[in-house]
mmCIF file of C-alpha atoms and ligand atoms in Angstrom:
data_model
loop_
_atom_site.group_PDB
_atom_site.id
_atom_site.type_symbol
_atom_site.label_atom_id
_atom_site.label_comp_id
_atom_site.label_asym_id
_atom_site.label_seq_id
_atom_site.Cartn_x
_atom_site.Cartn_y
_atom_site.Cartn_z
ATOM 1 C CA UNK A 244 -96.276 -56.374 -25.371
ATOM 2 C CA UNK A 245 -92.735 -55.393 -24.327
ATOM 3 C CA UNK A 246 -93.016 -54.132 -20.425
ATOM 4 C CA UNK A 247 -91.185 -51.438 -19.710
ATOM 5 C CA UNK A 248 -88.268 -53.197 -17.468
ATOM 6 C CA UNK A 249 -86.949 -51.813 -14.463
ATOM 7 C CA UNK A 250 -84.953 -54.874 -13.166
ATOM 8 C CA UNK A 251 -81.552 -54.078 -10.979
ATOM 9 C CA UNK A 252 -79.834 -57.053 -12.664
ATOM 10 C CA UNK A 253 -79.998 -58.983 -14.664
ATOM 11 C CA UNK A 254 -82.021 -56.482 -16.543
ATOM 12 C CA UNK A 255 -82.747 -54.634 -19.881
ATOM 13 C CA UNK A 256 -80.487 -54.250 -23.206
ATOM 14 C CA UNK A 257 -81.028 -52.490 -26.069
ATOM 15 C CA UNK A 258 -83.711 -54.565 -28.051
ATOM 16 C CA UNK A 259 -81.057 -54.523 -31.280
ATOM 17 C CA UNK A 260 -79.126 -56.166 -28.787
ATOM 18 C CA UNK A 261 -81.835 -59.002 -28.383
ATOM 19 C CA UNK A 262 -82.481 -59.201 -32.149
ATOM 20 C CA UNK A 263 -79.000 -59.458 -33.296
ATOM 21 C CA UNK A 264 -77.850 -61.916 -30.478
ATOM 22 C CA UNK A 265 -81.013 -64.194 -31.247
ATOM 23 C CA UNK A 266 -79.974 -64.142 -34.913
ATOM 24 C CA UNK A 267 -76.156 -64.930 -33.788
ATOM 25 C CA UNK A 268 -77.236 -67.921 -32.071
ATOM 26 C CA UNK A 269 -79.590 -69.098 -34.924
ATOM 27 C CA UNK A 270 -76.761 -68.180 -37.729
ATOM 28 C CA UNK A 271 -73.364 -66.537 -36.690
ATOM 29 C CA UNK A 272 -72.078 -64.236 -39.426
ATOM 30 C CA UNK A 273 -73.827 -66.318 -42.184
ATOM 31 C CA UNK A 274 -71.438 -68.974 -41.395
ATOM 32 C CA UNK A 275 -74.062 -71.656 -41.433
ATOM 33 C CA UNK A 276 -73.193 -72.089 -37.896
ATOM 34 C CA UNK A 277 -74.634 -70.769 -34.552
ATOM 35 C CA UNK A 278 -71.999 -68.807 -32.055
ATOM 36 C CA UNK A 279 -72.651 -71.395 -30.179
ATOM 37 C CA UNK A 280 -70.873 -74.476 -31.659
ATOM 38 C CA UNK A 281 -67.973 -72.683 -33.140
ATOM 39 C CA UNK A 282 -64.568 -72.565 -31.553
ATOM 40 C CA UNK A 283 -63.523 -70.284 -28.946
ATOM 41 C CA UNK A 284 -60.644 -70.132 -31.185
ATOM 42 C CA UNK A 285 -62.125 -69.717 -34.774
ATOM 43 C CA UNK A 286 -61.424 -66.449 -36.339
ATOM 44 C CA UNK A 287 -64.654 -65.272 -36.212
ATOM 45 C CA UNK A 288 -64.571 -65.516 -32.762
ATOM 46 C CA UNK A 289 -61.429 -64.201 -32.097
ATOM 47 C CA UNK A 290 -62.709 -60.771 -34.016
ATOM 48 C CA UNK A 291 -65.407 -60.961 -31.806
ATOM 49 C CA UNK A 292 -63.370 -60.736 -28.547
ATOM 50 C CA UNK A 293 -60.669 -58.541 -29.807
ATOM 51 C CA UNK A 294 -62.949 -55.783 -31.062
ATOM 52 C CA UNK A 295 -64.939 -55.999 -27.482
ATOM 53 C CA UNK A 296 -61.600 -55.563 -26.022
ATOM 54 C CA UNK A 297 -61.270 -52.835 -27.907
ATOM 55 C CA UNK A 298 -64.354 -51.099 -27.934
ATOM 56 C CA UNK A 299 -63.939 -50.697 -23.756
ATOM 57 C CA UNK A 300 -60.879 -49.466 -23.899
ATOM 58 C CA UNK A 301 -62.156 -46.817 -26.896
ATOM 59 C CA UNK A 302 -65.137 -45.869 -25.159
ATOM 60 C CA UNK A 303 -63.498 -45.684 -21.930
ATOM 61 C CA UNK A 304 -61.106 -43.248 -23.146
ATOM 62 C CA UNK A 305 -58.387 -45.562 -22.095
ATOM 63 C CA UNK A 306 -56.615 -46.373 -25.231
ATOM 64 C CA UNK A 307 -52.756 -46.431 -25.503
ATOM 65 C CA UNK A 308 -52.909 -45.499 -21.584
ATOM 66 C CA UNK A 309 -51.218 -48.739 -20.548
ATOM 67 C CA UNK A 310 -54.676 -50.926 -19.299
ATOM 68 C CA UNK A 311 -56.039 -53.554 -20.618
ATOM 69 C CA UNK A 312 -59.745 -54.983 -20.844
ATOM 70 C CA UNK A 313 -60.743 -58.583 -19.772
ATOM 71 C CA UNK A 314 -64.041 -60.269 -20.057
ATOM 72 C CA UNK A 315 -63.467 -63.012 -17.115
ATOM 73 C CA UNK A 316 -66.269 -65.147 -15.482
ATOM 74 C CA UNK A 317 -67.131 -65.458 -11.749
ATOM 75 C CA UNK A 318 -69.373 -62.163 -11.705
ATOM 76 C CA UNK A 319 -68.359 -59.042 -9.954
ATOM 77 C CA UNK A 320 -68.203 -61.507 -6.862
ATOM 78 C CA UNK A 321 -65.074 -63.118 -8.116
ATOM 79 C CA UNK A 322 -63.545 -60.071 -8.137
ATOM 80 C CA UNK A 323 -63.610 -59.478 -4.722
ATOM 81 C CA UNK A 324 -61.381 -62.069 -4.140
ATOM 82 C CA UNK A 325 -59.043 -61.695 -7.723
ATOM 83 C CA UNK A 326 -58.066 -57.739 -6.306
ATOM 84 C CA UNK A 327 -56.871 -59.058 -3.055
ATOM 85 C CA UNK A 328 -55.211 -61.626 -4.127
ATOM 86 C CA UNK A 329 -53.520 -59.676 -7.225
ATOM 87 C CA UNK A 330 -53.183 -56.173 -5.371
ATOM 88 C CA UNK A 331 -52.610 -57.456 -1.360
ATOM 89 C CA UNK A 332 -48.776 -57.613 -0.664
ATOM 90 C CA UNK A 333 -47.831 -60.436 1.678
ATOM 91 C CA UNK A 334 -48.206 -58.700 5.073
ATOM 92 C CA UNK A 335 -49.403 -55.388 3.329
ATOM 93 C CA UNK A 336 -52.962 -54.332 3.811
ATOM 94 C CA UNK A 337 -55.941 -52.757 1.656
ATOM 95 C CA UNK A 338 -58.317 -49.609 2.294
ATOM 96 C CA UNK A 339 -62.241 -49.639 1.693
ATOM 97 C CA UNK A 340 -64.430 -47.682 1.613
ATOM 98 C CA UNK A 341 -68.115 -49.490 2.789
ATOM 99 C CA UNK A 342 -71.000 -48.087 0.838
ATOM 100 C CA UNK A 343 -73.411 -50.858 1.672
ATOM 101 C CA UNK A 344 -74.178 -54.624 0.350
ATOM 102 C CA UNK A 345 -71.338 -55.004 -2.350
ATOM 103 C CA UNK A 346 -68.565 -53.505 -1.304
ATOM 104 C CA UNK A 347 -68.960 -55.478 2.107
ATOM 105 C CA UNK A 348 -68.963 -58.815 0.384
ATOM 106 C CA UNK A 349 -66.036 -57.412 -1.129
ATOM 107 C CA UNK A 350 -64.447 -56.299 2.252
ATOM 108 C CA UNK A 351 -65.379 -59.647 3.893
ATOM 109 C CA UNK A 352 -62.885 -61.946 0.718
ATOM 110 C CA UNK A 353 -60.121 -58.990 1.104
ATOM 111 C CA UNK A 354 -60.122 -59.808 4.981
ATOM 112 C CA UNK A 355 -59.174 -63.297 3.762
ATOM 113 C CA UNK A 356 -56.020 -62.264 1.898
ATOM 114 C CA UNK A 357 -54.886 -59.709 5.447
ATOM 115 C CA UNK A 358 -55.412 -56.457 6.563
ATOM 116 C CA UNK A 359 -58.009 -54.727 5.245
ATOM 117 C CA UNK A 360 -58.815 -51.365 6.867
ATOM 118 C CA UNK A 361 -62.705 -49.656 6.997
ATOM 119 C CA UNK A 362 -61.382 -46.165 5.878
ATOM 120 C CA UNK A 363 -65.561 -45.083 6.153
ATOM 121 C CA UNK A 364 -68.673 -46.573 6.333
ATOM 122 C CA UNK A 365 -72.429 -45.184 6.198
ATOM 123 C CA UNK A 366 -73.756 -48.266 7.686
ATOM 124 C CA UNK A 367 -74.941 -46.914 10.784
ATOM 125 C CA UNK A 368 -77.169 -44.764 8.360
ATOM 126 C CA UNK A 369 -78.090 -48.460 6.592
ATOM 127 C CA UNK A 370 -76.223 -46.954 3.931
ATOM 128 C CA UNK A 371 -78.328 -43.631 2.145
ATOM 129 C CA UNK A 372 -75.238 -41.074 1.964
ATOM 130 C CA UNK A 373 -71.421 -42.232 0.813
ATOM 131 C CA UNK A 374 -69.100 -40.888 3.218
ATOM 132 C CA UNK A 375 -67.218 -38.251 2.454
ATOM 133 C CA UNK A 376 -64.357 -37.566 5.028
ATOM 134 C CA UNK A 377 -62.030 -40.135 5.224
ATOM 135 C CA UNK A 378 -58.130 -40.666 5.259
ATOM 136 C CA UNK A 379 -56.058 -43.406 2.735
ATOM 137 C CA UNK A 380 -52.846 -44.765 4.387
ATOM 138 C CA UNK A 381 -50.252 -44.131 2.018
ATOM 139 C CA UNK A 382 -49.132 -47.404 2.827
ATOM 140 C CA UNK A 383 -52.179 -48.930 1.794
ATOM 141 C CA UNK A 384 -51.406 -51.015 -1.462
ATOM 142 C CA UNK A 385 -54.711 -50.012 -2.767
ATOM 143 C CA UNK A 386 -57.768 -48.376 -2.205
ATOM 144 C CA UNK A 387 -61.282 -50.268 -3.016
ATOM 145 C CA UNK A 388 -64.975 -48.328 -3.889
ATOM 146 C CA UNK A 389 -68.139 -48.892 -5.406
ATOM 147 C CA UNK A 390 -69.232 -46.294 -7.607
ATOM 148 C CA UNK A 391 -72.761 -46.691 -7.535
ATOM 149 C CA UNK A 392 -74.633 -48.987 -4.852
ATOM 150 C CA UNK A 393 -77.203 -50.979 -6.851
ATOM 151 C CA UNK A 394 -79.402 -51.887 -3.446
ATOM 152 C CA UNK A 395 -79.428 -49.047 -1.664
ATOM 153 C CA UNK A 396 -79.246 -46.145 -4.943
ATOM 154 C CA UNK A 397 -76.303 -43.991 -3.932
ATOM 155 C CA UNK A 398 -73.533 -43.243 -6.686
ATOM 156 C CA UNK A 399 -70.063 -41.245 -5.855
ATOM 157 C CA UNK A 400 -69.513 -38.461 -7.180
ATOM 158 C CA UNK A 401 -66.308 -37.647 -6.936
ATOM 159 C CA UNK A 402 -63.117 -40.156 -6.103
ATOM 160 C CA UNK A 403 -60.232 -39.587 -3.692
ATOM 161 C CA UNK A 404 -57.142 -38.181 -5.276
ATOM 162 C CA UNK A 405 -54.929 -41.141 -3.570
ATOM 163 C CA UNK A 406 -50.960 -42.245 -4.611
ATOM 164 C CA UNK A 407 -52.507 -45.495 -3.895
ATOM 165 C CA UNK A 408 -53.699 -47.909 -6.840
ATOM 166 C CA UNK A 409 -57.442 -47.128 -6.752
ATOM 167 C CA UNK A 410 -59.777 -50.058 -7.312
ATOM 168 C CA UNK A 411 -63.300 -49.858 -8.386
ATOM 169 C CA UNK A 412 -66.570 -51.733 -8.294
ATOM 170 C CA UNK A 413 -68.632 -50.242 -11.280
ATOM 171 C CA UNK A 414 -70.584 -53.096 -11.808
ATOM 172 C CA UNK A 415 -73.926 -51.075 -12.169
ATOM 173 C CA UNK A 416 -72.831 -47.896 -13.885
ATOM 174 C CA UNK A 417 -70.106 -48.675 -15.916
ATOM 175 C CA UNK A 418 -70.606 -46.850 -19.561
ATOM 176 C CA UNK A 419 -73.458 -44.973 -17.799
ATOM 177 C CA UNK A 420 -71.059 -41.203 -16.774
ATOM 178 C CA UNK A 421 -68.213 -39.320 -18.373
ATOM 179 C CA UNK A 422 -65.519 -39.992 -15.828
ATOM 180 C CA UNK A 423 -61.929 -39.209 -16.060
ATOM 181 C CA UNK A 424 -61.374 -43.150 -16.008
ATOM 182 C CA UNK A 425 -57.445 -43.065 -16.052
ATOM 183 C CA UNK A 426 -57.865 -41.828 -12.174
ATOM 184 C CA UNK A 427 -58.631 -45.671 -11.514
ATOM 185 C CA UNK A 428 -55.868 -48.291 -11.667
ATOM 186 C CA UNK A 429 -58.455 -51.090 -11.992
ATOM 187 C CA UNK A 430 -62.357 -51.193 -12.880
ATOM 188 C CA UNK A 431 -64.465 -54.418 -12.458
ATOM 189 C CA UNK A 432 -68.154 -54.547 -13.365
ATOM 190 C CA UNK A 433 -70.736 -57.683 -14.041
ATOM 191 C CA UNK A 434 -71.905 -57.746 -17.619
ATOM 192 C CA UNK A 435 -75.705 -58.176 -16.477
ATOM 193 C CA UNK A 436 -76.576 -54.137 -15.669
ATOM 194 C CA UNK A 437 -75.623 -52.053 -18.616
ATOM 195 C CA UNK A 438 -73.624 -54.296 -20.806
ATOM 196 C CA UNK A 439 -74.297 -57.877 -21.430
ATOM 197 C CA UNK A 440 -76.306 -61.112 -20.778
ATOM 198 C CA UNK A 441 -75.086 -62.208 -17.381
ATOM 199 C CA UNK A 442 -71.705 -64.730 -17.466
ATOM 200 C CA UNK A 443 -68.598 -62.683 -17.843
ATOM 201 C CA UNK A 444 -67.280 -59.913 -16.103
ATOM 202 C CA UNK A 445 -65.253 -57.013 -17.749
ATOM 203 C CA UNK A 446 -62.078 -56.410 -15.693
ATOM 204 C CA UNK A 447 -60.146 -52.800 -17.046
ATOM 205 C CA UNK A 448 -56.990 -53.000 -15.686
ATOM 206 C CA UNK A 449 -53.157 -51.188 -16.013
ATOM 207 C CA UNK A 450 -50.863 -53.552 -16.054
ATOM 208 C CA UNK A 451 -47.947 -51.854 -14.024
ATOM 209 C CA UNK A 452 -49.726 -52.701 -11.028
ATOM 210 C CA UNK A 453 -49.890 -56.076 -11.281
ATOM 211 C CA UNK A 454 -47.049 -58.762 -10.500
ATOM 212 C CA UNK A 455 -45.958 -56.640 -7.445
ATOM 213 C CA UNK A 456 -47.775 -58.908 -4.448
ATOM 214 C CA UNK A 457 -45.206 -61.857 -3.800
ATOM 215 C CA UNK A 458 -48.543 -63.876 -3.637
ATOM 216 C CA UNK A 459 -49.048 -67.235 -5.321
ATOM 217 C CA UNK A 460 -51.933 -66.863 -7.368
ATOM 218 C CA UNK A 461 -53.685 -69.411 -8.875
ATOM 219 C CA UNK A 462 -53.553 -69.393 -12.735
ATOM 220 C CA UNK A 463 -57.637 -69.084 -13.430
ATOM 221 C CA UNK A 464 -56.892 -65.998 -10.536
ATOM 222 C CA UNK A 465 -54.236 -64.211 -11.853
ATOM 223 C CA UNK A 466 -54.919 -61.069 -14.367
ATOM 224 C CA UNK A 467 -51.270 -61.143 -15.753
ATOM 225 C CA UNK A 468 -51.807 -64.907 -16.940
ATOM 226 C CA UNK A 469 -55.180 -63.344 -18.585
ATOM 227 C CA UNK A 470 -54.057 -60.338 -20.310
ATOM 228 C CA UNK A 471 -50.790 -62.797 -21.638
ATOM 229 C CA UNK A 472 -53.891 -65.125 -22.730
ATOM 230 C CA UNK A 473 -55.612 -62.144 -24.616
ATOM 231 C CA UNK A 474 -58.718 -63.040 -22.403
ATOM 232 C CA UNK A 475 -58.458 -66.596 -23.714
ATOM 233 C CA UNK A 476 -56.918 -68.287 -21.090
ATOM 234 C CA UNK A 477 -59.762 -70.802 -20.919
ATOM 235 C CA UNK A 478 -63.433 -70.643 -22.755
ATOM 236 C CA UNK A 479 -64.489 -67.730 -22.760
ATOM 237 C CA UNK A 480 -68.625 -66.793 -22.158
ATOM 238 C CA UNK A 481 -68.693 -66.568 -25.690
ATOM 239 C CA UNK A 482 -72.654 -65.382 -25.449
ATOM 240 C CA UNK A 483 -72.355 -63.173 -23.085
ATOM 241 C CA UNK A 484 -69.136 -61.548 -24.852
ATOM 242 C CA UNK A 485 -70.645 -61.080 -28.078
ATOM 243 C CA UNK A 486 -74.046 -59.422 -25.991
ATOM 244 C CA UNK A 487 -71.176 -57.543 -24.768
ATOM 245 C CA UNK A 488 -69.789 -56.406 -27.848
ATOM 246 C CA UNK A 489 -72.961 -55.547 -29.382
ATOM 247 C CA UNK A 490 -74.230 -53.516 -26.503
ATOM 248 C CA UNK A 491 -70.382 -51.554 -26.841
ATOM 249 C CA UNK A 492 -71.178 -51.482 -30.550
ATOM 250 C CA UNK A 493 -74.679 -49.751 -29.738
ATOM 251 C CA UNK A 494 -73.713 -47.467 -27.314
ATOM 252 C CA UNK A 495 -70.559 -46.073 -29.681
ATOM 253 C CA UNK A 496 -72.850 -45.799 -32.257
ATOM 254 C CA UNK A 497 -75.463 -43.600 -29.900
ATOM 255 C CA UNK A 498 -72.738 -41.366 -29.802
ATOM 256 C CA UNK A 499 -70.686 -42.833 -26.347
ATOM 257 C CA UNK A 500 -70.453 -42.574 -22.985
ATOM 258 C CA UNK A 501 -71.573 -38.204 -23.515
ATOM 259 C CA UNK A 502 -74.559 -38.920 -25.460
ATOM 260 C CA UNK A 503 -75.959 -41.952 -23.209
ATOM 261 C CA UNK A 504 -75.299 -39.813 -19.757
ATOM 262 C CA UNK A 505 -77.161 -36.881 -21.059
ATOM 263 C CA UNK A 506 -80.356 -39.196 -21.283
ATOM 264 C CA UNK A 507 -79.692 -40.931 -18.348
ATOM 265 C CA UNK A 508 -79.519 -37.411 -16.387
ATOM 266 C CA UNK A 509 -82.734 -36.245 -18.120
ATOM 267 C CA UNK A 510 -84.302 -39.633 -17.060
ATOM 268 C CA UNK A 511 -83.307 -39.676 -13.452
ATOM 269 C CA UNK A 512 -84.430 -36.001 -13.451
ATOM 270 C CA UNK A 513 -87.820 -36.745 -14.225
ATOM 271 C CA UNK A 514 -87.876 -39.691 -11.738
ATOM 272 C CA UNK A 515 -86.172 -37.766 -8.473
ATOM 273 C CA UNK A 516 -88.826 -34.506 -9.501
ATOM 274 C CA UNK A 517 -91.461 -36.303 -9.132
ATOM 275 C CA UNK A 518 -90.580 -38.179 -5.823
ATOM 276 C CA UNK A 519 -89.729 -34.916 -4.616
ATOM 277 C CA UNK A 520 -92.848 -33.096 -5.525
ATOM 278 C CA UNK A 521 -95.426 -36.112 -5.435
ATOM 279 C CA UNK A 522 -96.769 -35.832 -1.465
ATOM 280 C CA UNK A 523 -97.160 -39.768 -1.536
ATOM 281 C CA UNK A 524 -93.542 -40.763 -2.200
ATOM 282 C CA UNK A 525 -90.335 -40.354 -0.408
ATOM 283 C CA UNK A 526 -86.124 -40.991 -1.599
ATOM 284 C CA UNK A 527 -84.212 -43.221 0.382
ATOM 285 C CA UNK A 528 -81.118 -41.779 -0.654
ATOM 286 C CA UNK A 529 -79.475 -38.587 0.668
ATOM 287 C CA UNK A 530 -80.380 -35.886 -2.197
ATOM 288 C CA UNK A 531 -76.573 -35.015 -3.194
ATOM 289 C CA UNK A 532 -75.743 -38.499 -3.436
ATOM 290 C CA UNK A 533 -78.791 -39.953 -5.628
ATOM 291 C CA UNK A 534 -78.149 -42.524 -7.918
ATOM 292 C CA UNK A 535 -78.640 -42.051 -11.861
ATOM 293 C CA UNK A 536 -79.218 -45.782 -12.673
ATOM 294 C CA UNK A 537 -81.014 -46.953 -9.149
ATOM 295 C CA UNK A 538 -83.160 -44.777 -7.707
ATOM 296 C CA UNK A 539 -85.016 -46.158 -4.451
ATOM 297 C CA UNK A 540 -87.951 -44.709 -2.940
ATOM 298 C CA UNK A 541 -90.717 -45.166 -0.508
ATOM 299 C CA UNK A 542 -94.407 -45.041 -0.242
ATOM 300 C CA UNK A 543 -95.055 -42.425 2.953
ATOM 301 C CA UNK A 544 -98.060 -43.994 3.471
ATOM 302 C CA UNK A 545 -97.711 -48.042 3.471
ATOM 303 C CA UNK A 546 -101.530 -48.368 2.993
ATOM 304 C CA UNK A 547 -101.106 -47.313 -0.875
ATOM 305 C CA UNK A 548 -99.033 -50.325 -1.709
ATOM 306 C CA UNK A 549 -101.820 -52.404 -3.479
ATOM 307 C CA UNK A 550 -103.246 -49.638 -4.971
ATOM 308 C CA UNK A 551 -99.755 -48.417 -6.381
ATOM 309 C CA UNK A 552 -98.706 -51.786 -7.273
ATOM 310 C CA UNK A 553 -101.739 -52.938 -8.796
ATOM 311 C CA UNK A 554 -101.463 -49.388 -11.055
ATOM 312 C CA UNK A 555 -97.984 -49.675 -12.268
ATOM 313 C CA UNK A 556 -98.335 -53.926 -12.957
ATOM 314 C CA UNK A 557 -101.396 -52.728 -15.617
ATOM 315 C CA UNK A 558 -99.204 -49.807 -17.385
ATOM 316 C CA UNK A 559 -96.612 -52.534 -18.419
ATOM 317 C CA UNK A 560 -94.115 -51.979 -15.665
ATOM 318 C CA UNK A 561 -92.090 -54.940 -14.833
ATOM 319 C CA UNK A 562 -89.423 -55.027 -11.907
ATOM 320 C CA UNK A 563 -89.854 -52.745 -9.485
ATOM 321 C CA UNK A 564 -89.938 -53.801 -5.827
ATOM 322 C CA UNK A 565 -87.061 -52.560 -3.957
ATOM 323 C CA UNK A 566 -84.445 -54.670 -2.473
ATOM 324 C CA UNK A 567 -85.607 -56.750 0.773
ATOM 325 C CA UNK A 568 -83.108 -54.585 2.465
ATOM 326 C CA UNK A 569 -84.497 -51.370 1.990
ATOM 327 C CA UNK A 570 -88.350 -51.854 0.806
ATOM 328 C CA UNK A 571 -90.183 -50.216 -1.026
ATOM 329 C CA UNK A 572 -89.374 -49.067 -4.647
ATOM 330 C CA UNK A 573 -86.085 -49.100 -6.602
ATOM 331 C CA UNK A 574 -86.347 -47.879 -10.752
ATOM 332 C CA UNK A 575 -83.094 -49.083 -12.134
ATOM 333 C CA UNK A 576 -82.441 -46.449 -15.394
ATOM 334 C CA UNK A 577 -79.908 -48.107 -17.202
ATOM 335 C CA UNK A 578 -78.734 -47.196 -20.638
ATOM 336 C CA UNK A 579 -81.594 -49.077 -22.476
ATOM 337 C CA UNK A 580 -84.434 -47.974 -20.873
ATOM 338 C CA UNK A 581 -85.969 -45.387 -22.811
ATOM 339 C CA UNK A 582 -86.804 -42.024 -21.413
ATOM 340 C CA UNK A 583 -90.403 -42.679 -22.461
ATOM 341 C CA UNK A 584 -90.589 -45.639 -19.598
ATOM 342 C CA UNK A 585 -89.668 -43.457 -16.881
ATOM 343 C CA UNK A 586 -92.237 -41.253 -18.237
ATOM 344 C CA UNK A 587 -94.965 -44.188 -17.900
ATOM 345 C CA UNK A 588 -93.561 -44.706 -14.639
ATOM 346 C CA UNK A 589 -93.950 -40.826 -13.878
ATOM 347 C CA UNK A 590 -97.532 -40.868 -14.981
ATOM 348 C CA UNK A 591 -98.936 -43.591 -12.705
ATOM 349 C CA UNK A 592 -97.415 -41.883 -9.919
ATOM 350 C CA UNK A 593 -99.073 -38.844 -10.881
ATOM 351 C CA UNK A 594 -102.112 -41.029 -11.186
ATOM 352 C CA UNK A 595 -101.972 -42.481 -7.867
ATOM 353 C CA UNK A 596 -101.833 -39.032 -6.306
ATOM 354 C CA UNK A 597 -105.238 -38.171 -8.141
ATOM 355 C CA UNK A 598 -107.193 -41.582 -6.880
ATOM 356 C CA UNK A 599 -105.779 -40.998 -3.563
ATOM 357 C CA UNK A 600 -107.490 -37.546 -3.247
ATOM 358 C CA UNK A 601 -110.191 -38.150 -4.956
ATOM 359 C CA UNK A 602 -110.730 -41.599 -2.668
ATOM 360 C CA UNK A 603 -110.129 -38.861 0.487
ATOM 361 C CA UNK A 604 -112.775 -36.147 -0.917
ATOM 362 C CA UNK A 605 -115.711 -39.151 -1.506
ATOM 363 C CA UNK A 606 -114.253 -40.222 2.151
ATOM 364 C CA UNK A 607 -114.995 -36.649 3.762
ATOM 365 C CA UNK A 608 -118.477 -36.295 2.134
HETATM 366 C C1 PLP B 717 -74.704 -56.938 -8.873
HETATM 367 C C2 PLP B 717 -73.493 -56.401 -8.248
HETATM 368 C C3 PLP B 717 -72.440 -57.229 -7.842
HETATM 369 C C4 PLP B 717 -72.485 -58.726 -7.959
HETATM 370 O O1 PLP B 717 -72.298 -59.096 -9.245
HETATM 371 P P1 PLP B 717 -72.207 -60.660 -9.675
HETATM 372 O O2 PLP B 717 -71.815 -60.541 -11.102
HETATM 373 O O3 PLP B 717 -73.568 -61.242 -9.449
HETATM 374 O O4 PLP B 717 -71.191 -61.318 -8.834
HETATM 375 C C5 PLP B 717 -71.321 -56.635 -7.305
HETATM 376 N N1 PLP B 717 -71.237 -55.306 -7.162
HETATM 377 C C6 PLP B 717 -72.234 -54.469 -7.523
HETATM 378 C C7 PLP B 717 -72.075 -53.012 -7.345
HETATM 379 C C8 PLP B 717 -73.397 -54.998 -8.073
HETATM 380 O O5 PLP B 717 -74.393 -54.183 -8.442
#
């Protein structure tokens, strides 16, 4: 039986997705030949890439607005070192903005590159609000966030309106929100939590701000060398770019980025209701700043844990222990899982609630 998958990353994709990449592998295009063993350079693959490339910009809302879309490898963590060493003037410095795990890895590879200013941090707090008040230098050659902190389940909002080139970390909510997108000046996200099988990482970026750092970058490093390339510049993760382009291809044809955030508001509004209202749980995340695709929560009593866990294991659940960072409970929503798993999800909480009074009734008889 499928489970219903609540993995942080890698983690579920539409089950088209599954069928349709299996079938790729097994038969490419009725070419005779799986994607596979063809050339990064055959036409069929070339279509493939191009019309990924595409379909970001499309559904981004991005088109003919000077970026460009890359599908690099390396992960999201390569990226923390490609922005500094792209974006960081020789003797200039960078502004970030710490929001917990992520964007400190990234902050720690910027600090290699030079200055790299803290403009707020919520660590104190280990990391359940985004902070809000905070000042970008205008000197600052750019400013770096994450838009949605897969460990701890806080999403922004709301971005600073900055001259500076703002940089972005959407690994786990990219294609999740309507955003006005052409506020950042470069978006970098993992394939492996609402796009792709893991291996490449989609890099959205405008071109006029690169070339401007008087660094030397290496060639596998530098984004103008990939765009020239047309995201060729070496092999590809030809898999994981076709999962890629076939997740794109599903969402468009769900109706977008509109369509899928409706659902994945009515889904995290059936999870956060009943955390709020169920007397055994408890969020980890400051209300206003809640995350749509990770939401983490606690047991208030620790003494329920094999009960719960024992509960939610039988109704098909599958990935759902929180980070070792926070504990408890984290339900990662992304775009493919169904409404009607957070429901299942819902139900066994309810369910717990009922054995845990009844258990407390027999007790007091
Ligand atoms: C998972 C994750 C990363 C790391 O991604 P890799 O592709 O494993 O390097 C970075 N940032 C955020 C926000 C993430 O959720």
């Amino acid at each position: 039986m499928k489970k219903h998958n609540y993995s942080a990353g890698p983690c579920i994709l539409p089950q088209e997705v599954f069928e349709k990449s299996a079938q790729a592998v097994l038969n490419f295009n009725n070419s005779g030949l799986s994607i596979l063993e063809i050339s990064h350079r055959s036409k069929d693959f070339v279509a493939v890439m191009d019309e990924a490339r595409a379909l970001v910009l499309e559904l981004l809302g991005l088109e003919g607005k000077g970026y460009q879309a890359l599908f690099l490898q390396g992960g999201a963590s390569l990226e923390f070192l490609m922005v500094p060493n792209n974006l960081m003037k020789v003797n200039g410095k960078a502004a970030y903005l710490d929001t917990g795990t992520w964007a400190n890895n990234a902050i720690k590879e910027a600090k290699l590159f030079g200055e790299t200013l803290i403009v707020a941090s919520s660590k104190e707090e280990n990391y359940s609000h985004i902070p809000k008040e905070f000042t970008i230098p205008v000197d600052a050659d750019y400013f770096h966030c994450t838009s949605n902190n897969t460990i701890f389940g806080t999403q922004m909002k709301s971005f600073p309106k900055t001259n500076v080139p703002v940089v972005c970390d959407m690994s786990s909510d990219i294609f999740s929100r309507s955003l006005d997108f052409s506020q950042f000046d470069l978006i970098y996200a993992g394939a492996q939590k609402n796009m792709g099988a893991a291996g490449t990482t989609l890099v959205v970026v405008k071109e006029e701000i690169l070339g401007k750092s008087g660094r030397a970058i290496p060639s596998i490093l530098d984004y103008e060398k990939h765009i020239k390339a047309e995201s060729m510049y070496n092999t590809p993760a030809v898999f994981a770019v076709y999962t890629c382009l076939l997740t794109l291809q599903w969402l468009k044809n769900q109706g977008g980025i509109p369509t899928i955030e409706k659902i994945n508001e009515a889904k995290a509004a059936l999870l956060y209701n009943e955390i709020d209202r169920n007397p055994l749980f408890i969020g980890t995340a400051n209300v206003e700043d809640r995350s749509n695709m990770n939401a983490t929560f606690l047991l208030v009593n620790p003494e329920h844990q094999e009960t719960f866990d024992k509960m939610w294991k039988e109704a098909g659940i599958s990935g759902l222990p929180g980070h070792r960072s926070v504990g408890g409970y984290r339900a990662s929503m992304y775009n493919a899982l169904p409404l009607e798993s957070v429901q299942v999800l819902v139900d066994v909480m309810k369910k717990l609630e009922e054995v845990i009074i009844n258990q407390s009734q027999i007790a007091q008889q």
